[in-house]
Amino acid sequence: MTALAESFLKELEAVTSTVDLRQLRSRYTGKNGVLTGELKKLPTLTPHERAAFGKQINDDKVFIEESIKEYEKQLVSKEIKTKLARDPVDITLPGCYKKPGGRHPVTIVLAEITDIFVSMGFGIEEGPEVESDYYNFEALNIPKNHPARDMQDTFYIETNCTGASAQSGEGAFVLRTHTSPVQIRVMKHSRPPLRFIAPGKVYRCDSDVSHSPMFHQVEGLVVDKNISFANLKGLLEGFLKKVFGPSVPVRLRPSFFPFTEPSAEVDMGCYFCKGNGCRVCKGTGWIEIMGAGMVDPRVFRNVGYDSDIYSGFAFGMGIERIASLKYGIDDIRLYYEGDLRFLRQF
Amino acid sequence: MLISYNWLKDYINFTESPEAVADVLTMAGLEVEGLKKQADGDVILELNVTPNRADCLSVIGVARDVSTVLKKKLILPEISDFDNATDVINKDVKIKVEILDTNLCHRYCGIVINGVKIAPSPDWMQLRLQTAGIRPINNIVDITNYVLLEYGQPLHAFDKSKLKGDVIIVRAAEKPEAITTLDGIQRTVPAGTLLICDASAPLAIAGVMGGAGSAVTEATTDIFLESAWFDAASIRVTSKQTALRSESSFRFERQTDIEGVKRAALRAASLMIDYCVGCVSEVIDNYPTRYSAQQIVLNYKKVQSFLGVQISEDEIVAILSRLDFKVERQNGSIVVTPPSFRRDIELEADLIEEVARIYGYNNIPAVMPQLSLSINNVSDKHKKLAELRQSLRYAGFTETINYSFTTNDDFTLLDIPEGDERRNAVTVKNPLQKDFNILRTSLVPSLLRNLKYNISLGAKEVYIYEISTVFFDSGSGFPHERLKLAALSYSSGGKRLYAEPAAHFYRIKGLLESVLSGLRCMNYELRQSNEGFLADGQSADIFIGDDKAGFLGLITAEIAARLDMTDEKPDIAVFEMEKIISDNESVPVYRTNLMHKFPPIERDIAIVVDDACHSCDIGNIIKNESLDPEHLIESVEIFDHYRGKNIPEGRKSLAYHIVYRSQDRTLLDSDVDTLHAEIVKSVMTKTGGTLRA
């Protein structure tokens, strides 16, 4: 090792920062550095000496550059570590991100129900929220001046046109009281086989802890050859077990809807007391969850289907009711108050 | 309908407990909503009788269903027809019943009972009436109500001495007519109302309420007892028009048993003789519009396939027979005649329901349907809406759902000018409350109310949105329904842990951009907005093509003050947009841009321009194709926007990052230098800007 290399090494050992290292490098390898100084001695040497001296200087240069490069790596990683150690994060401070907003429970439940039916090959249909008397009532076998109209408190729409025939859909308009008119709309423009659900807002002239003037329903319809009441039971039991768990008991009991015959109320075992009887199920152990039935032949007649060939079933459920059971919500008004403390829980 | 458990025992011998009977009824379609124990040990069943089961608005009707399910005999009361004249006197007194409107009144029975003594009815009868929710009055009135509960046939007792001309005329009012009803109120009924009249005036509004003038009083000695069949729809219309609902009208509306009209009158007369001392002097039965029973063919194979259960022909016949249906067997089918009290049974399907409900829904198996596969109608709309909600959620926004109802105050709140489309709202005829009388045309007022409510609850930051249908009056026919999306962003400017990235306008604009890019909707344009409720210079209208699709911006301080906001300078940004989802369901053709592997050259340009200069205009100048015939510019992005120190008043500095890349070679600096210089020059000339030092 040359004296030059030795003195370099001595200086290198003393260097502790990348800044000092850069200075050391320029002192040795810079334009006016030690190595350049050494090279200036060349003209004073004999040609014979020159070759050996030149090679020696070159070796020194390579040695110095390599050493600096190597040392620099060590220094940099050491400096990063020191710097990080001097600038620690509080790992318990919250991360920086946008807090996701809340989903509306009605949307969640609606999506869940939709997914289940779509997985069974059901389509999704829609209809207007302001309906004609014909679609909302007449076509569904709810004639004018019939007590069945009392089953749903109806909002009527102010309209300029009077005397027009309700049959043409231009008569009295109502805020639809159920999603069932979508059945008529779809059957009127398509032929069996049919299977679809129709979700949407519905309106009833009623307001208290368990009734809202606006709420959401999902209607379902299946029409094909050889559809039986047993099929209705099978499908709805399967659906409710998917939503509320495989052990939930389900029962159908006779009821009355003008557009189904036979009609059924669908009850499930009370979610809260497991059938022992509580406030929610009024001590009966059962909770009414859906209405359903075989499509009434009068409805098929209204849409031009032959009830000797086709049969079908329809069902309808309230989304808020299902959401309330799932999430333990006892006041339906909470869904529409827009209270973020409520909505952000979902 | 309130039904006494003990009263049911008058007609069936059974030992089942009240709970067991309640279960039997519920599972047969007469839902028992509650059981109430009485002091005397009786139990009241609270029945929810559906509108089709008029026959079950009576104790005997309910007993019939119980007897059918329990397979027990139904025992009906013995009734005299008064043909044996021992208790009949004064046969010569004749009252004439004239039915002028035989469409609205198919049958009218009258019984004259003389010499009654008005007194309280026996205790047991009073108790039965009270437990059914009917107030006892006197023995005559109580007996009419008792028989109404027992058979479901409404009866009315007139004080015969008040009848003028010994004649009862059943007619529809030709013009509005006045009558003072039993409740002492003088009413005018419209033309068409069915009335019961004597020779001079109306005595009663048929089927709805009797008149005060002919009511039974303490002094009454002779009774004219009415039992009739009136048209259901007519009674319903009258009941609605007069806003009078009675136990009678409720039953007539649902159709009473025309064949039971006389039987109920005779039953009441028997009770009156037993408990009011009188004698029957005359029984009149005017039955001009005869009931003809309908025959329905029931194919029992159809029952099996429709219900999906192997129920035998014998069982079908047995069930229908126990329900008092006449059944005749034929080959493979049966011919069924429903009883006159089951007018709801018209079709085969109705019979199948009868069979099913008595057989028991629980005894029918649950079998998944077997359906053939088909391409169903799940439109992109639902997927896109789900995606949209997801992206709004991760942008920090919470979904609200508000009522579709509102009031004209919405327009005042936002200073919506007269003639604006949004004032063209649909009106609700019978709103639940005054502030619910129209349907929304905009979602923004609802979100502002949500904001106000949440601030009142202490919220410092409110990020909310709603996706709902709004309604526009179309003049005639169906209103126009449109789906709108609106979002609101508010923060009270309190301290926060990490710095907020941008001013409020840019945050709401950013939300809109992320929503629209998520929906792959890129062909929109923002223009200066003239919405009065949005702050000048902090608002824009959203255009898709030439159609305004919405707006965004900051709510003016004036509007905010109307919301009682206490902030000095409330920072409320909103946007509202329609046409968020295109109706076009056609399958789009995608062409993917190929990625090029040659390295890019990147250059920046910082320019100081007038405040009025729009950043996107400069972007467009840079992208001007005439300067870049080779299409070397791959992207242009603004990365700095600065006003303040070192920049003259009224001007701002904008800086852009340009990426140049060739599709077929590695670019050299020399390739880009000239182009970049030209671009810089062009930007300066066209904007009057200078390069930032």
PDB file of N, CA, C and O in Angstrom, chain A residues 94 99-102 107 122 124-126 129-130 145 150 154 156 158 160 195 201 203 229-231 233 254 261-263 298 338 340, chain B residues 27 29 236 306-307 346 350 353 361 364-365 367 372 376-377 381-382 393 396 398-399 404 427 429-430 454 468-469 475 481 498:
ATOM      1  N   PRO A  94     -54.319   7.702  14.768  1.00  0.00           N
ATOM      2  CA  PRO A  94     -55.084   7.079  13.678  1.00  0.00           C
ATOM      3  C   PRO A  94     -54.440   7.308  12.318  1.00  0.00           C
ATOM      4  O   PRO A  94     -53.779   8.326  12.109  1.00  0.00           O
ATOM      5  N   LYS A  99     -62.872   8.415   6.393  1.00  0.00           N
ATOM      6  CA  LYS A  99     -63.757   7.445   7.055  1.00  0.00           C
ATOM      7  C   LYS A  99     -64.939   7.137   6.150  1.00  0.00           C
ATOM      8  O   LYS A  99     -65.634   8.058   5.713  1.00  0.00           O
ATOM      9  N   PRO A 100     -65.172   5.870   5.871  1.00  0.00           N
ATOM     10  CA  PRO A 100     -66.318   5.550   5.004  1.00  0.00           C
ATOM     11  C   PRO A 100     -67.623   6.007   5.652  1.00  0.00           C
ATOM     12  O   PRO A 100     -67.760   5.982   6.869  1.00  0.00           O
ATOM     13  N   GLY A 101     -68.573   6.431   4.838  1.00  0.00           N
ATOM     14  CA  GLY A 101     -69.874   6.814   5.349  1.00  0.00           C
ATOM     15  C   GLY A 101     -70.699   5.594   5.703  1.00  0.00           C
ATOM     16  O   GLY A 101     -70.276   4.458   5.477  1.00  0.00           O
ATOM     17  N   GLY A 102     -71.880   5.839   6.273  1.00  0.00           N
ATOM     18  CA  GLY A 102     -72.763   4.729   6.635  1.00  0.00           C
ATOM     19  C   GLY A 102     -73.631   4.320   5.458  1.00  0.00           C
ATOM     20  O   GLY A 102     -73.942   5.137   4.597  1.00  0.00           O
ATOM     21  N   THR A 107     -81.065   0.011   2.332  1.00  0.00           N
ATOM     22  CA  THR A 107     -80.251  -0.357   1.169  1.00  0.00           C
ATOM     23  C   THR A 107     -79.538  -1.689   1.399  1.00  0.00           C
ATOM     24  O   THR A 107     -79.469  -2.527   0.506  1.00  0.00           O
ATOM     25  N   PHE A 122     -83.857 -14.832 -10.608  1.00  0.00           N
ATOM     26  CA  PHE A 122     -84.932 -13.849 -10.719  1.00  0.00           C
ATOM     27  C   PHE A 122     -84.412 -12.580 -11.396  1.00  0.00           C
ATOM     28  O   PHE A 122     -83.272 -12.184 -11.189  1.00  0.00           O
ATOM     29  N   ILE A 124     -85.041  -8.311 -12.088  1.00  0.00           N
ATOM     30  CA  ILE A 124     -85.447  -7.180 -11.263  1.00  0.00           C
ATOM     31  C   ILE A 124     -86.271  -6.237 -12.131  1.00  0.00           C
ATOM     32  O   ILE A 124     -85.830  -5.852 -13.209  1.00  0.00           O
ATOM     33  N   GLU A 125     -87.457  -5.901 -11.675  1.00  0.00           N
ATOM     34  CA  GLU A 125     -88.338  -5.020 -12.441  1.00  0.00           C
ATOM     35  C   GLU A 125     -88.698  -3.799 -11.601  1.00  0.00           C
ATOM     36  O   GLU A 125     -88.541  -3.808 -10.386  1.00  0.00           O
ATOM     37  N   GLU A 126     -89.198  -2.778 -12.290  1.00  0.00           N
ATOM     38  CA  GLU A 126     -89.563  -1.538 -11.607  1.00  0.00           C
ATOM     39  C   GLU A 126     -90.885  -1.007 -12.133  1.00  0.00           C
ATOM     40  O   GLU A 126     -91.303  -1.370 -13.230  1.00  0.00           O
ATOM     41  N   GLU A 129     -93.830   5.192  -8.984  1.00  0.00           N
ATOM     42  CA  GLU A 129     -94.306   5.324  -7.606  1.00  0.00           C
ATOM     43  C   GLU A 129     -95.684   5.980  -7.567  1.00  0.00           C
ATOM     44  O   GLU A 129     -96.460   5.755  -6.657  1.00  0.00           O
ATOM     45  N   VAL A 130     -95.958   6.834  -8.553  1.00  0.00           N
ATOM     46  CA  VAL A 130     -97.324   7.339  -8.703  1.00  0.00           C
ATOM     47  C   VAL A 130     -98.014   6.424  -9.712  1.00  0.00           C
ATOM     48  O   VAL A 130     -97.571   6.303 -10.851  1.00  0.00           O
ATOM     49  N   ASN A 145    -115.250   0.815  -4.561  1.00  0.00           N
ATOM     50  CA  ASN A 145    -116.298   0.597  -3.562  1.00  0.00           C
ATOM     51  C   ASN A 145    -116.281  -0.814  -2.978  1.00  0.00           C
ATOM     52  O   ASN A 145    -117.308  -1.378  -2.650  1.00  0.00           O
ATOM     53  N   ASP A 150    -110.132  -0.807   2.045  1.00  0.00           N
ATOM     54  CA  ASP A 150    -109.829  -0.332   3.395  1.00  0.00           C
ATOM     55  C   ASP A 150    -108.553  -0.949   3.952  1.00  0.00           C
ATOM     56  O   ASP A 150    -108.023  -0.501   4.948  1.00  0.00           O
ATOM     57  N   THR A 154    -104.890   5.008   1.424  1.00  0.00           N
ATOM     58  CA  THR A 154    -104.284   5.448   0.178  1.00  0.00           C
ATOM     59  C   THR A 154    -104.114   6.964   0.102  1.00  0.00           C
ATOM     60  O   THR A 154    -105.014   7.705   0.500  1.00  0.00           O
ATOM     61  N   TYR A 156    -104.074   9.999  -2.415  1.00  0.00           N
ATOM     62  CA  TYR A 156    -104.521  10.309  -3.771  1.00  0.00           C
ATOM     63  C   TYR A 156    -103.789  11.528  -4.307  1.00  0.00           C
ATOM     64  O   TYR A 156    -103.387  12.408  -3.551  1.00  0.00           O
ATOM     65  N   GLU A 158    -103.681  14.849  -6.744  1.00  0.00           N
ATOM     66  CA  GLU A 158    -104.514  15.861  -7.388  1.00  0.00           C
ATOM     67  C   GLU A 158    -104.239  15.809  -8.884  1.00  0.00           C
ATOM     68  O   GLU A 158    -103.080  15.792  -9.297  1.00  0.00           O
ATOM     69  N   ASN A 160    -105.581  17.033 -12.996  1.00  0.00           N
ATOM     70  CA  ASN A 160    -106.426  17.923 -13.793  1.00  0.00           C
ATOM     71  C   ASN A 160    -107.451  17.157 -14.606  1.00  0.00           C
ATOM     72  O   ASN A 160    -108.532  17.633 -14.891  1.00  0.00           O
ATOM     73  N   ARG A 195     -90.100 -14.909 -13.763  1.00  0.00           N
ATOM     74  CA  ARG A 195     -89.753 -14.856 -12.343  1.00  0.00           C
ATOM     75  C   ARG A 195     -88.935 -13.592 -12.116  1.00  0.00           C
ATOM     76  O   ARG A 195     -87.913 -13.368 -12.746  1.00  0.00           O
ATOM     77  N   LYS A 201     -90.257   1.994  -3.357  1.00  0.00           N
ATOM     78  CA  LYS A 201     -90.959   2.734  -2.313  1.00  0.00           C
ATOM     79  C   LYS A 201     -92.461   2.565  -2.484  1.00  0.00           C
ATOM     80  O   LYS A 201     -92.961   2.521  -3.607  1.00  0.00           O
ATOM     81  N   TYR A 203     -96.414   3.764  -0.382  1.00  0.00           N
ATOM     82  CA  TYR A 203     -96.939   4.837   0.469  1.00  0.00           C
ATOM     83  C   TYR A 203     -98.279   4.439   1.079  1.00  0.00           C
ATOM     84  O   TYR A 203     -99.141   3.903   0.391  1.00  0.00           O
ATOM     85  N   PHE A 229     -98.765 -24.423  -4.775  1.00  0.00           N
ATOM     86  CA  PHE A 229     -98.691 -23.790  -3.456  1.00  0.00           C
ATOM     87  C   PHE A 229     -97.506 -24.352  -2.667  1.00  0.00           C
ATOM     88  O   PHE A 229     -96.847 -23.636  -1.917  1.00  0.00           O
ATOM     89  N   ALA A 230     -97.222 -25.638  -2.864  1.00  0.00           N
ATOM     90  CA  ALA A 230     -96.069 -26.247  -2.193  1.00  0.00           C
ATOM     91  C   ALA A 230     -94.774 -25.568  -2.640  1.00  0.00           C
ATOM     92  O   ALA A 230     -93.843 -25.391  -1.853  1.00  0.00           O
ATOM     93  N   ASN A 231     -94.733 -25.147  -3.921  1.00  0.00           N
ATOM     94  CA  ASN A 231     -93.558 -24.427  -4.428  1.00  0.00           C
ATOM     95  C   ASN A 231     -93.407 -23.072  -3.737  1.00  0.00           C
ATOM     96  O   ASN A 231     -92.300 -22.640  -3.423  1.00  0.00           O
ATOM     97  N   LYS A 233     -94.411 -22.354  -0.771  1.00  0.00           N
ATOM     98  CA  LYS A 233     -93.889 -22.634   0.571  1.00  0.00           C
ATOM     99  C   LYS A 233     -92.389 -22.906   0.531  1.00  0.00           C
ATOM    100  O   LYS A 233     -91.631 -22.394   1.337  1.00  0.00           O
ATOM    101  N   PRO A 254    -103.626 -19.128   6.417  1.00  0.00           N
ATOM    102  CA  PRO A 254    -104.536 -18.542   5.439  1.00  0.00           C
ATOM    103  C   PRO A 254    -104.816 -17.075   5.731  1.00  0.00           C
ATOM    104  O   PRO A 254    -104.877 -16.669   6.885  1.00  0.00           O
ATOM    105  N   GLU A 261    -105.061 -16.293  -4.497  1.00  0.00           N
ATOM    106  CA  GLU A 261    -106.072 -17.258  -4.058  1.00  0.00           C
ATOM    107  C   GLU A 261    -105.510 -18.656  -4.258  1.00  0.00           C
ATOM    108  O   GLU A 261    -105.292 -19.024  -5.405  1.00  0.00           O
ATOM    109  N   PRO A 262    -105.190 -19.428  -3.265  1.00  0.00           N
ATOM    110  CA  PRO A 262    -105.238 -19.084  -1.846  1.00  0.00           C
ATOM    111  C   PRO A 262    -104.192 -18.032  -1.474  1.00  0.00           C
ATOM    112  O   PRO A 262    -103.160 -17.927  -2.109  1.00  0.00           O
ATOM    113  N   SER A 263    -104.495 -17.311  -0.394  1.00  0.00           N
ATOM    114  CA  SER A 263    -103.587 -16.300   0.134  1.00  0.00           C
ATOM    115  C   SER A 263    -103.007 -16.779   1.451  1.00  0.00           C
ATOM    116  O   SER A 263    -103.613 -17.594   2.139  1.00  0.00           O
ATOM    117  N   ARG A 298    -108.449 -14.233 -11.563  1.00  0.00           N
ATOM    118  CA  ARG A 298    -109.022 -12.966 -12.038  1.00  0.00           C
ATOM    119  C   ARG A 298    -107.905 -12.020 -12.489  1.00  0.00           C
ATOM    120  O   ARG A 298    -108.081 -11.225 -13.412  1.00  0.00           O
ATOM    121  N   GLY A 338     -82.648  10.852   9.119  1.00  0.00           N
ATOM    122  CA  GLY A 338     -81.332  11.283   8.662  1.00  0.00           C
ATOM    123  C   GLY A 338     -80.348  11.513   9.795  1.00  0.00           C
ATOM    124  O   GLY A 338     -79.384  12.254   9.636  1.00  0.00           O
ATOM    125  N   LEU A 340     -77.278  11.000  11.661  1.00  0.00           N
ATOM    126  CA  LEU A 340     -76.022  10.325  11.301  1.00  0.00           C
ATOM    127  C   LEU A 340     -75.555   9.358  12.387  1.00  0.00           C
ATOM    128  O   LEU A 340     -74.884   8.374  12.088  1.00  0.00           O
TER     129      LEU A 340
ATOM    130  N   MET B  27    -105.090 -20.606  12.274  1.00  0.00           N
ATOM    131  CA  MET B  27    -104.572 -21.463  11.216  1.00  0.00           C
ATOM    132  C   MET B  27    -105.635 -21.784  10.167  1.00  0.00           C
ATOM    133  O   MET B  27    -105.337 -22.413   9.155  1.00  0.00           O
ATOM    134  N   GLY B  29    -107.417 -19.142   8.979  1.00  0.00           N
ATOM    135  CA  GLY B  29    -107.555 -17.893   8.259  1.00  0.00           C
ATOM    136  C   GLY B  29    -108.280 -16.800   9.016  1.00  0.00           C
ATOM    137  O   GLY B  29    -108.456 -15.705   8.499  1.00  0.00           O
ATOM    138  N   ARG B 236    -121.663   1.166   1.063  1.00  0.00           N
ATOM    139  CA  ARG B 236    -120.297   1.644   1.292  1.00  0.00           C
ATOM    140  C   ARG B 236    -120.158   3.104   0.849  1.00  0.00           C
ATOM    141  O   ARG B 236    -119.572   3.926   1.544  1.00  0.00           O
ATOM    142  N   PHE B 306    -102.489 -28.033  -7.939  1.00  0.00           N
ATOM    143  CA  PHE B 306    -102.403 -26.626  -7.565  1.00  0.00           C
ATOM    144  C   PHE B 306    -101.811 -26.462  -6.169  1.00  0.00           C
ATOM    145  O   PHE B 306    -101.025 -25.559  -5.909  1.00  0.00           O
ATOM    146  N   LEU B 307    -102.189 -27.358  -5.272  1.00  0.00           N
ATOM    147  CA  LEU B 307    -101.658 -27.259  -3.908  1.00  0.00           C
ATOM    148  C   LEU B 307    -100.348 -28.014  -3.749  1.00  0.00           C
ATOM    149  O   LEU B 307     -99.575 -27.734  -2.840  1.00  0.00           O
ATOM    150  N   GLU B 346    -116.500 -17.776  -5.823  1.00  0.00           N
ATOM    151  CA  GLU B 346    -116.993 -17.642  -7.192  1.00  0.00           C
ATOM    152  C   GLU B 346    -116.320 -18.604  -8.160  1.00  0.00           C
ATOM    153  O   GLU B 346    -116.892 -19.022  -9.143  1.00  0.00           O
ATOM    154  N   ASP B 350    -111.216 -20.321  -5.563  1.00  0.00           N
ATOM    155  CA  ASP B 350    -111.771 -19.988  -4.253  1.00  0.00           C
ATOM    156  C   ASP B 350    -112.083 -21.257  -3.458  1.00  0.00           C
ATOM    157  O   ASP B 350    -111.884 -21.317  -2.244  1.00  0.00           O
ATOM    158  N   GLU B 353    -108.909 -22.770  -2.125  1.00  0.00           N
ATOM    159  CA  GLU B 353    -108.472 -22.116  -0.890  1.00  0.00           C
ATOM    160  C   GLU B 353    -109.232 -22.656   0.318  1.00  0.00           C
ATOM    161  O   GLU B 353    -108.652 -22.895   1.376  1.00  0.00           O
ATOM    162  N   TYR B 361    -102.577 -25.392   5.995  1.00  0.00           N
ATOM    163  CA  TYR B 361    -101.370 -25.026   5.228  1.00  0.00           C
ATOM    164  C   TYR B 361    -100.155 -25.785   5.758  1.00  0.00           C
ATOM    165  O   TYR B 361     -99.229 -26.095   5.023  1.00  0.00           O
ATOM    166  N   ILE B 364     -99.279 -29.026   4.015  1.00  0.00           N
ATOM    167  CA  ILE B 364     -98.822 -28.990   2.617  1.00  0.00           C
ATOM    168  C   ILE B 364     -97.294 -28.919   2.643  1.00  0.00           C
ATOM    169  O   ILE B 364     -96.725 -28.136   3.403  1.00  0.00           O
ATOM    170  N   PRO B 365     -96.613 -29.763   1.854  1.00  0.00           N
ATOM    171  CA  PRO B 365     -95.143 -29.783   1.926  1.00  0.00           C
ATOM    172  C   PRO B 365     -94.535 -28.511   1.327  1.00  0.00           C
ATOM    173  O   PRO B 365     -95.200 -27.794   0.584  1.00  0.00           O
ATOM    174  N   VAL B 367     -91.802 -27.375  -1.207  1.00  0.00           N
ATOM    175  CA  VAL B 367     -91.013 -27.954  -2.302  1.00  0.00           C
ATOM    176  C   VAL B 367     -90.503 -26.824  -3.199  1.00  0.00           C
ATOM    177  O   VAL B 367     -91.290 -26.028  -3.698  1.00  0.00           O
ATOM    178  N   SER B 372     -87.164 -23.527 -15.567  1.00  0.00           N
ATOM    179  CA  SER B 372     -86.157 -23.581 -16.614  1.00  0.00           C
ATOM    180  C   SER B 372     -85.330 -22.301 -16.580  1.00  0.00           C
ATOM    181  O   SER B 372     -85.821 -21.243 -16.215  1.00  0.00           O
ATOM    182  N   ASN B 376     -82.310 -13.435 -17.377  1.00  0.00           N
ATOM    183  CA  ASN B 376     -83.262 -12.577 -16.702  1.00  0.00           C
ATOM    184  C   ASN B 376     -82.917 -11.113 -16.883  1.00  0.00           C
ATOM    185  O   ASN B 376     -81.862 -10.750 -17.378  1.00  0.00           O
ATOM    186  N   ASN B 377     -83.850 -10.310 -16.444  1.00  0.00           N
ATOM    187  CA  ASN B 377     -83.715  -8.882 -16.644  1.00  0.00           C
ATOM    188  C   ASN B 377     -83.116  -8.222 -15.407  1.00  0.00           C
ATOM    189  O   ASN B 377     -83.810  -7.657 -14.594  1.00  0.00           O
ATOM    190  N   LYS B 381     -78.433  -0.910 -14.501  1.00  0.00           N
ATOM    191  CA  LYS B 381     -78.807   0.154 -13.575  1.00  0.00           C
ATOM    192  C   LYS B 381     -78.582  -0.262 -12.123  1.00  0.00           C
ATOM    193  O   LYS B 381     -78.053   0.505 -11.329  1.00  0.00           O
ATOM    194  N   HIS B 382     -78.990  -1.485 -11.792  1.00  0.00           N
ATOM    195  CA  HIS B 382     -78.869  -1.904 -10.404  1.00  0.00           C
ATOM    196  C   HIS B 382     -77.425  -2.080  -9.989  1.00  0.00           C
ATOM    197  O   HIS B 382     -77.032  -1.735  -8.895  1.00  0.00           O
ATOM    198  N   ARG B 393     -69.860   5.966  -0.459  1.00  0.00           N
ATOM    199  CA  ARG B 393     -69.572   5.539   0.903  1.00  0.00           C
ATOM    200  C   ARG B 393     -68.085   5.708   1.215  1.00  0.00           C
ATOM    201  O   ARG B 393     -67.702   6.241   2.251  1.00  0.00           O
ATOM    202  N   GLY B 396     -66.714   8.928   2.016  1.00  0.00           N
ATOM    203  CA  GLY B 396     -67.056   9.444   3.339  1.00  0.00           C
ATOM    204  C   GLY B 396     -68.501   9.853   3.500  1.00  0.00           C
ATOM    205  O   GLY B 396     -68.882  10.404   4.524  1.00  0.00           O
ATOM    206  N   THR B 398     -72.617   9.398   3.843  1.00  0.00           N
ATOM    207  CA  THR B 398     -73.604   8.492   4.426  1.00  0.00           C
ATOM    208  C   THR B 398     -74.925   8.662   3.687  1.00  0.00           C
ATOM    209  O   THR B 398     -75.339   9.776   3.398  1.00  0.00           O
ATOM    210  N   GLU B 399     -75.570   7.537   3.415  1.00  0.00           N
ATOM    211  CA  GLU B 399     -76.832   7.605   2.679  1.00  0.00           C
ATOM    212  C   GLU B 399     -77.991   7.961   3.607  1.00  0.00           C
ATOM    213  O   GLU B 399     -78.138   7.385   4.678  1.00  0.00           O
ATOM    214  N   SER B 404     -90.778  11.372   0.383  1.00  0.00           N
ATOM    215  CA  SER B 404     -91.038  12.022  -0.901  1.00  0.00           C
ATOM    216  C   SER B 404     -91.918  13.249  -0.717  1.00  0.00           C
ATOM    217  O   SER B 404     -92.013  14.076  -1.605  1.00  0.00           O
ATOM    218  N   THR B 427     -99.280  17.359  -6.505  1.00  0.00           N
ATOM    219  CA  THR B 427     -99.965  17.639  -5.232  1.00  0.00           C
ATOM    220  C   THR B 427    -100.668  16.393  -4.698  1.00  0.00           C
ATOM    221  O   THR B 427    -101.302  15.664  -5.454  1.00  0.00           O
ATOM    222  N   LYS B 429    -103.652  14.862  -2.631  1.00  0.00           N
ATOM    223  CA  LYS B 429    -105.004  15.306  -2.301  1.00  0.00           C
ATOM    224  C   LYS B 429    -105.279  15.233  -0.812  1.00  0.00           C
ATOM    225  O   LYS B 429    -105.913  16.100  -0.247  1.00  0.00           O
ATOM    226  N   ASN B 430    -104.832  14.149  -0.200  1.00  0.00           N
ATOM    227  CA  ASN B 430    -105.144  13.929   1.216  1.00  0.00           C
ATOM    228  C   ASN B 430    -103.863  13.745   2.016  1.00  0.00           C
ATOM    229  O   ASN B 430    -103.567  12.651   2.479  1.00  0.00           O
ATOM    230  N   ASN B 454     -78.860  17.344  12.096  1.00  0.00           N
ATOM    231  CA  ASN B 454     -77.631  16.769  12.641  1.00  0.00           C
ATOM    232  C   ASN B 454     -76.807  17.800  13.393  1.00  0.00           C
ATOM    233  O   ASN B 454     -76.169  17.479  14.392  1.00  0.00           O
ATOM    234  N   SER B 468     -82.910   9.245  -4.936  1.00  0.00           N
ATOM    235  CA  SER B 468     -84.352   8.996  -4.875  1.00  0.00           C
ATOM    236  C   SER B 468     -85.040   9.528  -6.117  1.00  0.00           C
ATOM    237  O   SER B 468     -84.478  10.343  -6.838  1.00  0.00           O
ATOM    238  N   THR B 469     -86.275   9.055  -6.273  1.00  0.00           N
ATOM    239  CA  THR B 469     -87.099   9.527  -7.377  1.00  0.00           C
ATOM    240  C   THR B 469     -87.737  10.859  -6.989  1.00  0.00           C
ATOM    241  O   THR B 469     -88.198  11.017  -5.865  1.00  0.00           O
ATOM    242  N   GLY B 475     -99.188  17.690 -16.184  1.00  0.00           N
ATOM    243  CA  GLY B 475    -100.386  18.332 -16.707  1.00  0.00           C
ATOM    244  C   GLY B 475    -101.537  17.354 -16.744  1.00  0.00           C
ATOM    245  O   GLY B 475    -102.592  17.612 -16.206  1.00  0.00           O
ATOM    246  N   GLU B 481     -91.388  10.871 -13.528  1.00  0.00           N
ATOM    247  CA  GLU B 481     -90.556  10.472 -12.396  1.00  0.00           C
ATOM    248  C   GLU B 481     -89.110  10.411 -12.864  1.00  0.00           C
ATOM    249  O   GLU B 481     -88.816   9.847 -13.905  1.00  0.00           O
ATOM    250  N   TYR B 498     -55.181  15.734  10.638  1.00  0.00           N
ATOM    251  CA  TYR B 498     -54.400  15.877   9.409  1.00  0.00           C
ATOM    252  C   TYR B 498     -55.040  16.971   8.563  1.00  0.00           C
ATOM    253  O   TYR B 498     -56.259  17.109   8.552  1.00  0.00           O
TER     254      TYR B 498
END
